[in-house]
Amino acid sequence: MQSPLQLLLDLFDEPKAKPAPPPAAREPLSEEDLRPVPGEPLESVLTPQAFRHPDANREALLGQVLVAYEFRRARRKNIGFVVGPEGLVVTAPRWVPLGEVDQAVRAKSRWIVNKLEAARERQARLEAARIEWKDGATFPYLGEPVIVVLDPRHAFSETGGVLHTDTSTLPGVARQTLHIGLAQSATPAQIRDAVQAWLMRQARSLFTERLNHYAPQLGVQWRKLTLSSAGTLWGTAHSDGSIRLNWRLVHFRLAVIDYVVAHELSHLRVMDHSPRFWDTVRSVVPNYPELRAHLKDEALPAW
C-alpha cells in the first residue's frame, strides 16, 4: 500500500520490471548457450532488417528480422524479455533448456520486433531532436519551435532573454525568436545554460499560473512548487500540498502541461491511481488519455 505521506508518480503507469540479478550472481555461459538457434544458418540469411545488442551472444531469425540478443542465465522462475535502448535481453532460469528458450523467443517474435522497432524509432527521434547550441539553434517551447539569437543588447535582461514573435511568417516556419544577452563568441555550454535558465524562469511562472487555475476546480490547495530535472518522471505530489514538476514540460504544448498539473493536483484528493483518481482527472481534463499518450511518445531534445 502506498504511503499517504508521499506519492512518486510515474505518469506512464507501466509496471516496474523486476531488477535483474547482479552480474556476479550469473553462472558462466556454456558453449551450448553461445551457439545460434538450431536449424537457422543465420550467417547465410540475408535480411532487410537487423537488431544487434552490443553484448549479443545468441541470434534468432524472427520472420524476416534478424535479432542478435544478449542471453543470460539467472535465478528466476520463468523466461524474461526486456527491450531497452541497446536491444533485446533474454533471461532464463538455469534449469530451462535452450530449446525451450528458443521456442519462447519465437512465440514472442511479434512483440519483440514491435518493441525493437519502436525503440529504434524513438532513438532516431531523439538524435534528430539533439540541439547544436549556437546562434540560430532551435528548441521547442510550448509546442512551437523557437530560434536562438545571440544579442548582447539583452545582457542585462531580468529574465535572461526576450522572446519575439513574428506573426507574418509562413505556415511551418518558426515565428518565435529568443534573444539572449550573449556575444557571438559564446561557447555552446554558455548558450545552452542561458536558454535553460530562461526556460526554467518561464516554467516556474507558467506552472504557478496553471496550478492556481486548476486547484479551485478540484477543490484542493497546493502550498509549494519545486522544479525538477528528472529523466522521465514528470511530477510528484505530497499530501502536505507540495508539488514537484519537471521544468522540461515547457517543451510541450499547454494542453499537455495542463494534464500533468491536473494529475498532480488530483492526487491531493486521491492518493493512488484508482478509477476514482482518473475520474477526478477527467473532471477537469476530459481528453487526458490522448495527452498522456503524447507525453509518453514525444521525443524531447537532448540537452
JSON list of C-alpha atoms in Angstrom, two decimals, residues 61-276:
[
{"chain": "A", "resi": 61, "resn": "LEU", "atom": "CA", "xyz": [15.57, -15.05, -37.20]},
{"chain": "A", "resi": 62, "resn": "LEU", "atom": "CA", "xyz": [12.08, -13.79, -36.40]},
{"chain": "A", "resi": 63, "resn": "GLY", "atom": "CA", "xyz": [10.21, -13.71, -39.67]},
{"chain": "A", "resi": 64, "resn": "GLN", "atom": "CA", "xyz": [12.43, -11.57, -41.90]},
{"chain": "A", "resi": 65, "resn": "VAL", "atom": "CA", "xyz": [14.14, -9.81, -39.00]},
{"chain": "A", "resi": 66, "resn": "LEU", "atom": "CA", "xyz": [17.48, -10.88, -37.56]},
{"chain": "A", "resi": 67, "resn": "VAL", "atom": "CA", "xyz": [17.67, -10.29, -33.82]},
{"chain": "A", "resi": 68, "resn": "ALA", "atom": "CA", "xyz": [21.01, -10.67, -32.06]},
{"chain": "A", "resi": 69, "resn": "TYR", "atom": "CA", "xyz": [20.32, -10.56, -28.34]},
{"chain": "A", "resi": 70, "resn": "GLU", "atom": "CA", "xyz": [22.08, -10.91, -25.03]},
{"chain": "A", "resi": 71, "resn": "PHE", "atom": "CA", "xyz": [21.21, -14.19, -23.31]},
{"chain": "A", "resi": 72, "resn": "ARG", "atom": "CA", "xyz": [21.65, -14.57, -19.57]},
{"chain": "A", "resi": 73, "resn": "ARG", "atom": "CA", "xyz": [21.18, -17.35, -17.05]},
{"chain": "A", "resi": 74, "resn": "ALA", "atom": "CA", "xyz": [19.82, -16.22, -13.70]},
{"chain": "A", "resi": 75, "resn": "ARG", "atom": "CA", "xyz": [17.96, -17.27, -10.57]},
{"chain": "A", "resi": 76, "resn": "ARG", "atom": "CA", "xyz": [14.37, -16.68, -11.64]},
{"chain": "A", "resi": 77, "resn": "LYS", "atom": "CA", "xyz": [11.16, -18.66, -12.14]},
{"chain": "A", "resi": 78, "resn": "ASN", "atom": "CA", "xyz": [10.47, -18.01, -15.81]},
{"chain": "A", "resi": 79, "resn": "ILE", "atom": "CA", "xyz": [11.92, -16.65, -19.06]},
{"chain": "A", "resi": 80, "resn": "GLY", "atom": "CA", "xyz": [12.10, -12.86, -19.17]},
{"chain": "A", "resi": 81, "resn": "PHE", "atom": "CA", "xyz": [12.28, -10.43, -22.08]},
{"chain": "A", "resi": 82, "resn": "VAL", "atom": "CA", "xyz": [13.46, -6.82, -21.79]},
{"chain": "A", "resi": 83, "resn": "VAL", "atom": "CA", "xyz": [13.83, -4.40, -24.74]},
{"chain": "A", "resi": 84, "resn": "GLY", "atom": "CA", "xyz": [15.91, -1.35, -23.94]},
{"chain": "A", "resi": 85, "resn": "PRO", "atom": "CA", "xyz": [17.84, 1.29, -25.91]},
{"chain": "A", "resi": 86, "resn": "GLU", "atom": "CA", "xyz": [20.61, -1.21, -26.65]},
{"chain": "A", "resi": 87, "resn": "GLY", "atom": "CA", "xyz": [18.35, -4.05, -27.80]},
{"chain": "A", "resi": 88, "resn": "LEU", "atom": "CA", "xyz": [16.87, -7.30, -26.51]},
{"chain": "A", "resi": 89, "resn": "VAL", "atom": "CA", "xyz": [17.95, -9.12, -23.36]},
{"chain": "A", "resi": 90, "resn": "VAL", "atom": "CA", "xyz": [16.55, -12.60, -22.66]},
{"chain": "A", "resi": 91, "resn": "THR", "atom": "CA", "xyz": [16.97, -14.06, -19.18]},
{"chain": "A", "resi": 92, "resn": "ALA", "atom": "CA", "xyz": [16.17, -17.67, -18.32]},
{"chain": "A", "resi": 93, "resn": "PRO", "atom": "CA", "xyz": [16.40, -19.90, -15.23]},
{"chain": "A", "resi": 94, "resn": "ARG", "atom": "CA", "xyz": [19.37, -22.23, -15.14]},
{"chain": "A", "resi": 95, "resn": "TRP", "atom": "CA", "xyz": [17.17, -25.31, -15.42]},
{"chain": "A", "resi": 96, "resn": "VAL", "atom": "CA", "xyz": [15.36, -24.25, -18.63]},
{"chain": "A", "resi": 97, "resn": "PRO", "atom": "CA", "xyz": [16.83, -26.00, -21.72]},
{"chain": "A", "resi": 98, "resn": "LEU", "atom": "CA", "xyz": [17.88, -23.85, -24.65]},
{"chain": "A", "resi": 99, "resn": "GLY", "atom": "CA", "xyz": [15.28, -25.44, -26.88]},
{"chain": "A", "resi": 100, "resn": "GLU", "atom": "CA", "xyz": [12.57, -24.08, -24.62]},
{"chain": "A", "resi": 101, "resn": "VAL", "atom": "CA", "xyz": [14.23, -20.65, -24.66]},
{"chain": "A", "resi": 102, "resn": "ASP", "atom": "CA", "xyz": [14.33, -20.68, -28.47]},
{"chain": "A", "resi": 103, "resn": "GLN", "atom": "CA", "xyz": [10.65, -21.63, -28.57]},
{"chain": "A", "resi": 104, "resn": "ALA", "atom": "CA", "xyz": [9.77, -18.79, -26.18]},
{"chain": "A", "resi": 105, "resn": "VAL", "atom": "CA", "xyz": [11.69, -16.27, -28.31]},
{"chain": "A", "resi": 106, "resn": "ARG", "atom": "CA", "xyz": [9.84, -17.39, -31.45]},
{"chain": "A", "resi": 107, "resn": "ALA", "atom": "CA", "xyz": [6.49, -17.29, -29.61]},
{"chain": "A", "resi": 108, "resn": "LYS", "atom": "CA", "xyz": [7.18, -13.66, -28.61]},
{"chain": "A", "resi": 109, "resn": "SER", "atom": "CA", "xyz": [8.55, -12.71, -32.04]},
{"chain": "A", "resi": 110, "resn": "ARG", "atom": "CA", "xyz": [5.86, -10.15, -32.91]},
{"chain": "A", "resi": 111, "resn": "TRP", "atom": "CA", "xyz": [6.14, -8.45, -29.52]},
{"chain": "A", "resi": 112, "resn": "ILE", "atom": "CA", "xyz": [9.95, -8.45, -29.69]},
{"chain": "A", "resi": 113, "resn": "VAL", "atom": "CA", "xyz": [10.13, -6.99, -33.20]},
{"chain": "A", "resi": 114, "resn": "ASN", "atom": "CA", "xyz": [7.48, -4.36, -32.46]},
{"chain": "A", "resi": 115, "resn": "LYS", "atom": "CA", "xyz": [9.30, -3.27, -29.30]},
{"chain": "A", "resi": 116, "resn": "LEU", "atom": "CA", "xyz": [12.68, -3.16, -31.07]},
{"chain": "A", "resi": 117, "resn": "GLU", "atom": "CA", "xyz": [11.27, -1.11, -33.94]},
{"chain": "A", "resi": 118, "resn": "ALA", "atom": "CA", "xyz": [9.64, 1.31, -31.50]},
{"chain": "A", "resi": 119, "resn": "ALA", "atom": "CA", "xyz": [12.89, 1.66, -29.56]},
{"chain": "A", "resi": 120, "resn": "ARG", "atom": "CA", "xyz": [14.85, 2.32, -32.76]},
{"chain": "A", "resi": 121, "resn": "GLU", "atom": "CA", "xyz": [12.33, 4.92, -33.95]},
{"chain": "A", "resi": 122, "resn": "ARG", "atom": "CA", "xyz": [12.42, 6.68, -30.59]},
{"chain": "A", "resi": 123, "resn": "GLN", "atom": "CA", "xyz": [16.21, 6.75, -30.64]},
{"chain": "A", "resi": 124, "resn": "ALA", "atom": "CA", "xyz": [16.13, 8.21, -34.15]},
{"chain": "A", "resi": 125, "resn": "ARG", "atom": "CA", "xyz": [13.72, 10.92, -32.98]},
{"chain": "A", "resi": 126, "resn": "LEU", "atom": "CA", "xyz": [15.98, 11.71, -30.05]},
{"chain": "A", "resi": 127, "resn": "GLU", "atom": "CA", "xyz": [19.01, 12.06, -32.31]},
{"chain": "A", "resi": 128, "resn": "ALA", "atom": "CA", "xyz": [17.07, 14.24, -34.72]},
{"chain": "A", "resi": 129, "resn": "ALA", "atom": "CA", "xyz": [15.98, 16.42, -31.82]},
{"chain": "A", "resi": 130, "resn": "ARG", "atom": "CA", "xyz": [19.51, 16.88, -30.49]},
{"chain": "A", "resi": 131, "resn": "ILE", "atom": "CA", "xyz": [20.31, 20.59, -30.31]},
{"chain": "A", "resi": 132, "resn": "GLU", "atom": "CA", "xyz": [23.56, 22.09, -31.57]},
{"chain": "A", "resi": 133, "resn": "TRP", "atom": "CA", "xyz": [23.90, 25.08, -29.27]},
{"chain": "A", "resi": 134, "resn": "LYS", "atom": "CA", "xyz": [24.89, 28.07, -31.40]},
{"chain": "A", "resi": 135, "resn": "ASP", "atom": "CA", "xyz": [23.40, 31.24, -32.86]},
{"chain": "A", "resi": 136, "resn": "GLY", "atom": "CA", "xyz": [20.36, 30.03, -34.81]},
{"chain": "A", "resi": 137, "resn": "ALA", "atom": "CA", "xyz": [19.78, 26.87, -32.75]},
{"chain": "A", "resi": 138, "resn": "THR", "atom": "CA", "xyz": [16.15, 25.76, -32.48]},
{"chain": "A", "resi": 139, "resn": "PHE", "atom": "CA", "xyz": [14.36, 24.33, -29.46]},
{"chain": "A", "resi": 140, "resn": "PRO", "atom": "CA", "xyz": [10.67, 23.66, -28.68]},
{"chain": "A", "resi": 141, "resn": "TYR", "atom": "CA", "xyz": [8.77, 25.93, -26.32]},
{"chain": "A", "resi": 142, "resn": "LEU", "atom": "CA", "xyz": [5.08, 25.31, -25.60]},
{"chain": "A", "resi": 143, "resn": "GLY", "atom": "CA", "xyz": [4.94, 23.05, -28.64]},
{"chain": "A", "resi": 144, "resn": "GLU", "atom": "CA", "xyz": [6.41, 25.55, -31.11]},
{"chain": "A", "resi": 145, "resn": "PRO", "atom": "CA", "xyz": [9.98, 25.96, -32.42]},
{"chain": "A", "resi": 146, "resn": "VAL", "atom": "CA", "xyz": [11.99, 28.91, -31.09]},
{"chain": "A", "resi": 147, "resn": "ILE", "atom": "CA", "xyz": [15.18, 30.18, -32.74]},
{"chain": "A", "resi": 148, "resn": "VAL", "atom": "CA", "xyz": [18.06, 31.33, -30.54]},
{"chain": "A", "resi": 149, "resn": "VAL", "atom": "CA", "xyz": [19.52, 34.75, -31.37]},
{"chain": "A", "resi": 150, "resn": "LEU", "atom": "CA", "xyz": [22.74, 35.87, -29.68]},
{"chain": "A", "resi": 151, "resn": "ASP", "atom": "CA", "xyz": [22.10, 39.53, -28.86]},
{"chain": "A", "resi": 152, "resn": "PRO", "atom": "CA", "xyz": [24.45, 41.31, -26.42]},
{"chain": "A", "resi": 153, "resn": "ARG", "atom": "CA", "xyz": [21.93, 44.15, -26.11]},
{"chain": "A", "resi": 154, "resn": "HIS", "atom": "CA", "xyz": [19.94, 41.94, -23.72]},
{"chain": "A", "resi": 155, "resn": "ALA", "atom": "CA", "xyz": [22.90, 41.12, -21.50]},
{"chain": "A", "resi": 156, "resn": "PHE", "atom": "CA", "xyz": [21.23, 42.75, -18.50]},
{"chain": "A", "resi": 157, "resn": "SER", "atom": "CA", "xyz": [17.69, 41.50, -19.10]},
{"chain": "A", "resi": 158, "resn": "GLU", "atom": "CA", "xyz": [15.97, 40.48, -15.86]},
{"chain": "A", "resi": 159, "resn": "THR", "atom": "CA", "xyz": [14.58, 37.35, -17.49]},
{"chain": "A", "resi": 160, "resn": "GLY", "atom": "CA", "xyz": [17.83, 36.39, -19.23]},
{"chain": "A", "resi": 161, "resn": "GLY", "atom": "CA", "xyz": [16.32, 36.85, -22.66]},
{"chain": "A", "resi": 162, "resn": "VAL", "atom": "CA", "xyz": [13.48, 38.37, -24.67]},
{"chain": "A", "resi": 163, "resn": "LEU", "atom": "CA", "xyz": [11.04, 36.33, -26.75]},
{"chain": "A", "resi": 164, "resn": "HIS", "atom": "CA", "xyz": [9.92, 37.90, -30.02]},
{"chain": "A", "resi": 165, "resn": "THR", "atom": "CA", "xyz": [7.00, 36.64, -32.10]},
{"chain": "A", "resi": 166, "resn": "ASP", "atom": "CA", "xyz": [6.65, 37.36, -35.82]},
{"chain": "A", "resi": 167, "resn": "THR", "atom": "CA", "xyz": [3.04, 36.88, -36.93]},
{"chain": "A", "resi": 168, "resn": "SER", "atom": "CA", "xyz": [3.91, 37.44, -40.59]},
{"chain": "A", "resi": 169, "resn": "THR", "atom": "CA", "xyz": [5.87, 34.20, -41.12]},
{"chain": "A", "resi": 170, "resn": "LEU", "atom": "CA", "xyz": [4.58, 31.50, -43.45]},
{"chain": "A", "resi": 171, "resn": "PRO", "atom": "CA", "xyz": [2.94, 28.35, -42.04]},
{"chain": "A", "resi": 172, "resn": "GLY", "atom": "CA", "xyz": [5.53, 25.81, -40.93]},
{"chain": "A", "resi": 173, "resn": "VAL", "atom": "CA", "xyz": [8.22, 28.46, -40.43]},
{"chain": "A", "resi": 174, "resn": "ALA", "atom": "CA", "xyz": [9.41, 29.24, -36.90]},
{"chain": "A", "resi": 175, "resn": "ARG", "atom": "CA", "xyz": [7.84, 32.54, -35.87]},
{"chain": "A", "resi": 176, "resn": "GLN", "atom": "CA", "xyz": [9.46, 32.95, -32.47]},
{"chain": "A", "resi": 177, "resn": "THR", "atom": "CA", "xyz": [13.00, 34.04, -31.63]},
{"chain": "A", "resi": 178, "resn": "LEU", "atom": "CA", "xyz": [14.63, 34.17, -28.21]},
{"chain": "A", "resi": 179, "resn": "HIS", "atom": "CA", "xyz": [17.19, 36.96, -27.93]},
{"chain": "A", "resi": 180, "resn": "ILE", "atom": "CA", "xyz": [19.67, 36.13, -25.18]},
{"chain": "A", "resi": 181, "resn": "GLY", "atom": "CA", "xyz": [22.34, 38.50, -23.92]},
{"chain": "A", "resi": 182, "resn": "LEU", "atom": "CA", "xyz": [25.44, 36.70, -25.19]},
{"chain": "A", "resi": 183, "resn": "ALA", "atom": "CA", "xyz": [28.13, 37.67, -27.70]},
{"chain": "A", "resi": 184, "resn": "GLN", "atom": "CA", "xyz": [28.71, 35.76, -30.93]},
{"chain": "A", "resi": 185, "resn": "SER", "atom": "CA", "xyz": [31.83, 34.28, -29.31]},
{"chain": "A", "resi": 186, "resn": "ALA", "atom": "CA", "xyz": [29.77, 32.49, -26.64]},
{"chain": "A", "resi": 187, "resn": "THR", "atom": "CA", "xyz": [30.51, 28.78, -26.19]},
{"chain": "A", "resi": 188, "resn": "PRO", "atom": "CA", "xyz": [27.85, 26.07, -26.74]},
{"chain": "A", "resi": 189, "resn": "ALA", "atom": "CA", "xyz": [27.76, 25.45, -22.98]},
{"chain": "A", "resi": 190, "resn": "GLN", "atom": "CA", "xyz": [27.12, 29.14, -22.29]},
{"chain": "A", "resi": 191, "resn": "ILE", "atom": "CA", "xyz": [24.32, 29.26, -24.85]},
{"chain": "A", "resi": 192, "resn": "ARG", "atom": "CA", "xyz": [22.74, 26.08, -23.51]},
{"chain": "A", "resi": 193, "resn": "ASP", "atom": "CA", "xyz": [22.88, 27.28, -19.91]},
{"chain": "A", "resi": 194, "resn": "ALA", "atom": "CA", "xyz": [21.41, 30.67, -20.82]},
{"chain": "A", "resi": 195, "resn": "VAL", "atom": "CA", "xyz": [18.48, 29.08, -22.67]},
{"chain": "A", "resi": 196, "resn": "GLN", "atom": "CA", "xyz": [17.88, 26.60, -19.85]},
{"chain": "A", "resi": 197, "resn": "ALA", "atom": "CA", "xyz": [17.85, 29.41, -17.27]},
{"chain": "A", "resi": 198, "resn": "TRP", "atom": "CA", "xyz": [15.29, 31.32, -19.35]},
{"chain": "A", "resi": 199, "resn": "LEU", "atom": "CA", "xyz": [13.12, 28.20, -19.77]},
{"chain": "A", "resi": 200, "resn": "MET", "atom": "CA", "xyz": [13.19, 27.47, -16.05]},
{"chain": "A", "resi": 201, "resn": "ARG", "atom": "CA", "xyz": [12.01, 31.01, -15.27]},
{"chain": "A", "resi": 202, "resn": "GLN", "atom": "CA", "xyz": [9.16, 30.57, -17.74]},
{"chain": "A", "resi": 203, "resn": "ALA", "atom": "CA", "xyz": [8.36, 27.16, -16.28]},
{"chain": "A", "resi": 204, "resn": "ARG", "atom": "CA", "xyz": [8.00, 28.43, -12.72]},
{"chain": "A", "resi": 205, "resn": "SER", "atom": "CA", "xyz": [5.75, 31.30, -13.77]},
{"chain": "A", "resi": 206, "resn": "LEU", "atom": "CA", "xyz": [3.60, 29.14, -16.06]},
{"chain": "A", "resi": 207, "resn": "PHE", "atom": "CA", "xyz": [3.28, 26.21, -13.65]},
{"chain": "A", "resi": 208, "resn": "THR", "atom": "CA", "xyz": [2.23, 28.55, -10.86]},
{"chain": "A", "resi": 209, "resn": "GLU", "atom": "CA", "xyz": [-0.45, 30.03, -13.08]},
{"chain": "A", "resi": 210, "resn": "ARG", "atom": "CA", "xyz": [-1.82, 26.61, -14.12]},
{"chain": "A", "resi": 211, "resn": "LEU", "atom": "CA", "xyz": [-1.77, 25.29, -10.53]},
{"chain": "A", "resi": 212, "resn": "ASN", "atom": "CA", "xyz": [-3.80, 28.30, -9.45]},
{"chain": "A", "resi": 213, "resn": "HIS", "atom": "CA", "xyz": [-6.18, 27.71, -12.36]},
{"chain": "A", "resi": 214, "resn": "TYR", "atom": "CA", "xyz": [-6.96, 24.05, -11.62]},
{"chain": "A", "resi": 215, "resn": "ALA", "atom": "CA", "xyz": [-6.72, 23.91, -7.80]},
{"chain": "A", "resi": 216, "resn": "PRO", "atom": "CA", "xyz": [-10.08, 25.66, -7.18]},
{"chain": "A", "resi": 217, "resn": "GLN", "atom": "CA", "xyz": [-11.79, 23.46, -9.79]},
{"chain": "A", "resi": 218, "resn": "LEU", "atom": "CA", "xyz": [-10.58, 20.36, -7.95]},
{"chain": "A", "resi": 219, "resn": "GLY", "atom": "CA", "xyz": [-11.26, 21.76, -4.51]},
{"chain": "A", "resi": 220, "resn": "VAL", "atom": "CA", "xyz": [-7.65, 21.41, -3.34]},
{"chain": "A", "resi": 221, "resn": "GLN", "atom": "CA", "xyz": [-4.90, 23.75, -2.15]},
{"chain": "A", "resi": 222, "resn": "TRP", "atom": "CA", "xyz": [-1.28, 23.44, -3.14]},
{"chain": "A", "resi": 223, "resn": "ARG", "atom": "CA", "xyz": [1.40, 25.02, -0.93]},
{"chain": "A", "resi": 224, "resn": "LYS", "atom": "CA", "xyz": [4.81, 24.74, -2.58]},
{"chain": "A", "resi": 225, "resn": "LEU", "atom": "CA", "xyz": [6.17, 24.31, -6.14]},
{"chain": "A", "resi": 226, "resn": "THR", "atom": "CA", "xyz": [9.60, 22.81, -6.83]},
{"chain": "A", "resi": 227, "resn": "LEU", "atom": "CA", "xyz": [11.16, 22.34, -10.27]},
{"chain": "A", "resi": 228, "resn": "SER", "atom": "CA", "xyz": [12.89, 19.06, -11.07]},
{"chain": "A", "resi": 229, "resn": "SER", "atom": "CA", "xyz": [15.15, 17.75, -13.83]},
{"chain": "A", "resi": 230, "resn": "ALA", "atom": "CA", "xyz": [14.18, 14.07, -13.62]},
{"chain": "A", "resi": 231, "resn": "GLY", "atom": "CA", "xyz": [14.60, 11.89, -16.68]},
{"chain": "A", "resi": 232, "resn": "THR", "atom": "CA", "xyz": [11.06, 10.60, -17.29]},
{"chain": "A", "resi": 233, "resn": "LEU", "atom": "CA", "xyz": [9.34, 11.46, -14.01]},
{"chain": "A", "resi": 234, "resn": "TRP", "atom": "CA", "xyz": [7.19, 14.47, -14.87]},
{"chain": "A", "resi": 235, "resn": "GLY", "atom": "CA", "xyz": [5.75, 15.19, -11.47]},
{"chain": "A", "resi": 236, "resn": "THR", "atom": "CA", "xyz": [5.27, 14.22, -7.83]},
{"chain": "A", "resi": 237, "resn": "ALA", "atom": "CA", "xyz": [2.65, 15.19, -5.28]},
{"chain": "A", "resi": 238, "resn": "HIS", "atom": "CA", "xyz": [2.80, 15.17, -1.48]},
{"chain": "A", "resi": 239, "resn": "SER", "atom": "CA", "xyz": [-0.13, 15.08, 0.92]},
{"chain": "A", "resi": 240, "resn": "ASP", "atom": "CA", "xyz": [1.13, 18.30, 2.52]},
{"chain": "A", "resi": 241, "resn": "GLY", "atom": "CA", "xyz": [0.34, 20.19, -0.70]},
{"chain": "A", "resi": 242, "resn": "SER", "atom": "CA", "xyz": [3.88, 20.22, -2.12]},
{"chain": "A", "resi": 243, "resn": "ILE", "atom": "CA", "xyz": [4.06, 19.81, -5.90]},
{"chain": "A", "resi": 244, "resn": "ARG", "atom": "CA", "xyz": [7.18, 18.95, -7.90]},
{"chain": "A", "resi": 245, "resn": "LEU", "atom": "CA", "xyz": [7.14, 19.44, -11.69]},
{"chain": "A", "resi": 246, "resn": "ASN", "atom": "CA", "xyz": [9.80, 18.80, -14.32]},
{"chain": "A", "resi": 247, "resn": "TRP", "atom": "CA", "xyz": [10.84, 22.11, -15.89]},
{"chain": "A", "resi": 248, "resn": "ARG", "atom": "CA", "xyz": [11.22, 20.39, -19.28]},
{"chain": "A", "resi": 249, "resn": "LEU", "atom": "CA", "xyz": [7.44, 20.20, -19.51]},
{"chain": "A", "resi": 250, "resn": "VAL", "atom": "CA", "xyz": [7.64, 23.69, -21.07]},
{"chain": "A", "resi": 251, "resn": "HIS", "atom": "CA", "xyz": [8.76, 21.99, -24.28]},
{"chain": "A", "resi": 252, "resn": "PHE", "atom": "CA", "xyz": [5.21, 20.58, -24.64]},
{"chain": "A", "resi": 253, "resn": "ARG", "atom": "CA", "xyz": [2.08, 22.42, -25.72]},
{"chain": "A", "resi": 254, "resn": "LEU", "atom": "CA", "xyz": [-0.04, 23.92, -22.96]},
{"chain": "A", "resi": 255, "resn": "ALA", "atom": "CA", "xyz": [-2.69, 21.16, -23.04]},
{"chain": "A", "resi": 256, "resn": "VAL", "atom": "CA", "xyz": [-0.08, 18.54, -22.11]},
{"chain": "A", "resi": 257, "resn": "ILE", "atom": "CA", "xyz": [1.23, 20.71, -19.28]},
{"chain": "A", "resi": 258, "resn": "ASP", "atom": "CA", "xyz": [-2.33, 21.15, -18.02]},
{"chain": "A", "resi": 259, "resn": "TYR", "atom": "CA", "xyz": [-2.76, 17.36, -17.91]},
{"chain": "A", "resi": 260, "resn": "VAL", "atom": "CA", "xyz": [0.33, 16.96, -15.71]},
{"chain": "A", "resi": 261, "resn": "VAL", "atom": "CA", "xyz": [-0.75, 19.81, -13.44]},
{"chain": "A", "resi": 262, "resn": "ALA", "atom": "CA", "xyz": [-4.25, 18.36, -13.10]},
{"chain": "A", "resi": 263, "resn": "HIS", "atom": "CA", "xyz": [-2.77, 14.90, -12.49]},
{"chain": "A", "resi": 264, "resn": "GLU", "atom": "CA", "xyz": [-0.67, 16.14, -9.59]},
{"chain": "A", "resi": 265, "resn": "LEU", "atom": "CA", "xyz": [-3.43, 18.23, -8.06]},
{"chain": "A", "resi": 266, "resn": "SER", "atom": "CA", "xyz": [-5.85, 15.29, -8.33]},
{"chain": "A", "resi": 267, "resn": "HIS", "atom": "CA", "xyz": [-3.53, 13.35, -6.07]},
{"chain": "A", "resi": 268, "resn": "LEU", "atom": "CA", "xyz": [-4.23, 15.85, -3.32]},
{"chain": "A", "resi": 269, "resn": "ARG", "atom": "CA", "xyz": [-7.73, 14.37, -3.34]},
{"chain": "A", "resi": 270, "resn": "VAL", "atom": "CA", "xyz": [-6.98, 10.74, -4.23]},
{"chain": "A", "resi": 271, "resn": "MET", "atom": "CA", "xyz": [-3.52, 9.44, -3.33]},
{"chain": "A", "resi": 272, "resn": "ASP", "atom": "CA", "xyz": [-3.48, 6.47, -5.70]},
{"chain": "A", "resi": 273, "resn": "HIS", "atom": "CA", "xyz": [-4.27, 5.57, -9.32]},
{"chain": "A", "resi": 274, "resn": "SER", "atom": "CA", "xyz": [-7.69, 4.04, -8.69]},
{"chain": "A", "resi": 275, "resn": "PRO", "atom": "CA", "xyz": [-10.70, 4.58, -11.00]},
{"chain": "A", "resi": 276, "resn": "ARG", "atom": "CA", "xyz": [-11.79, 7.34, -8.62]}
]
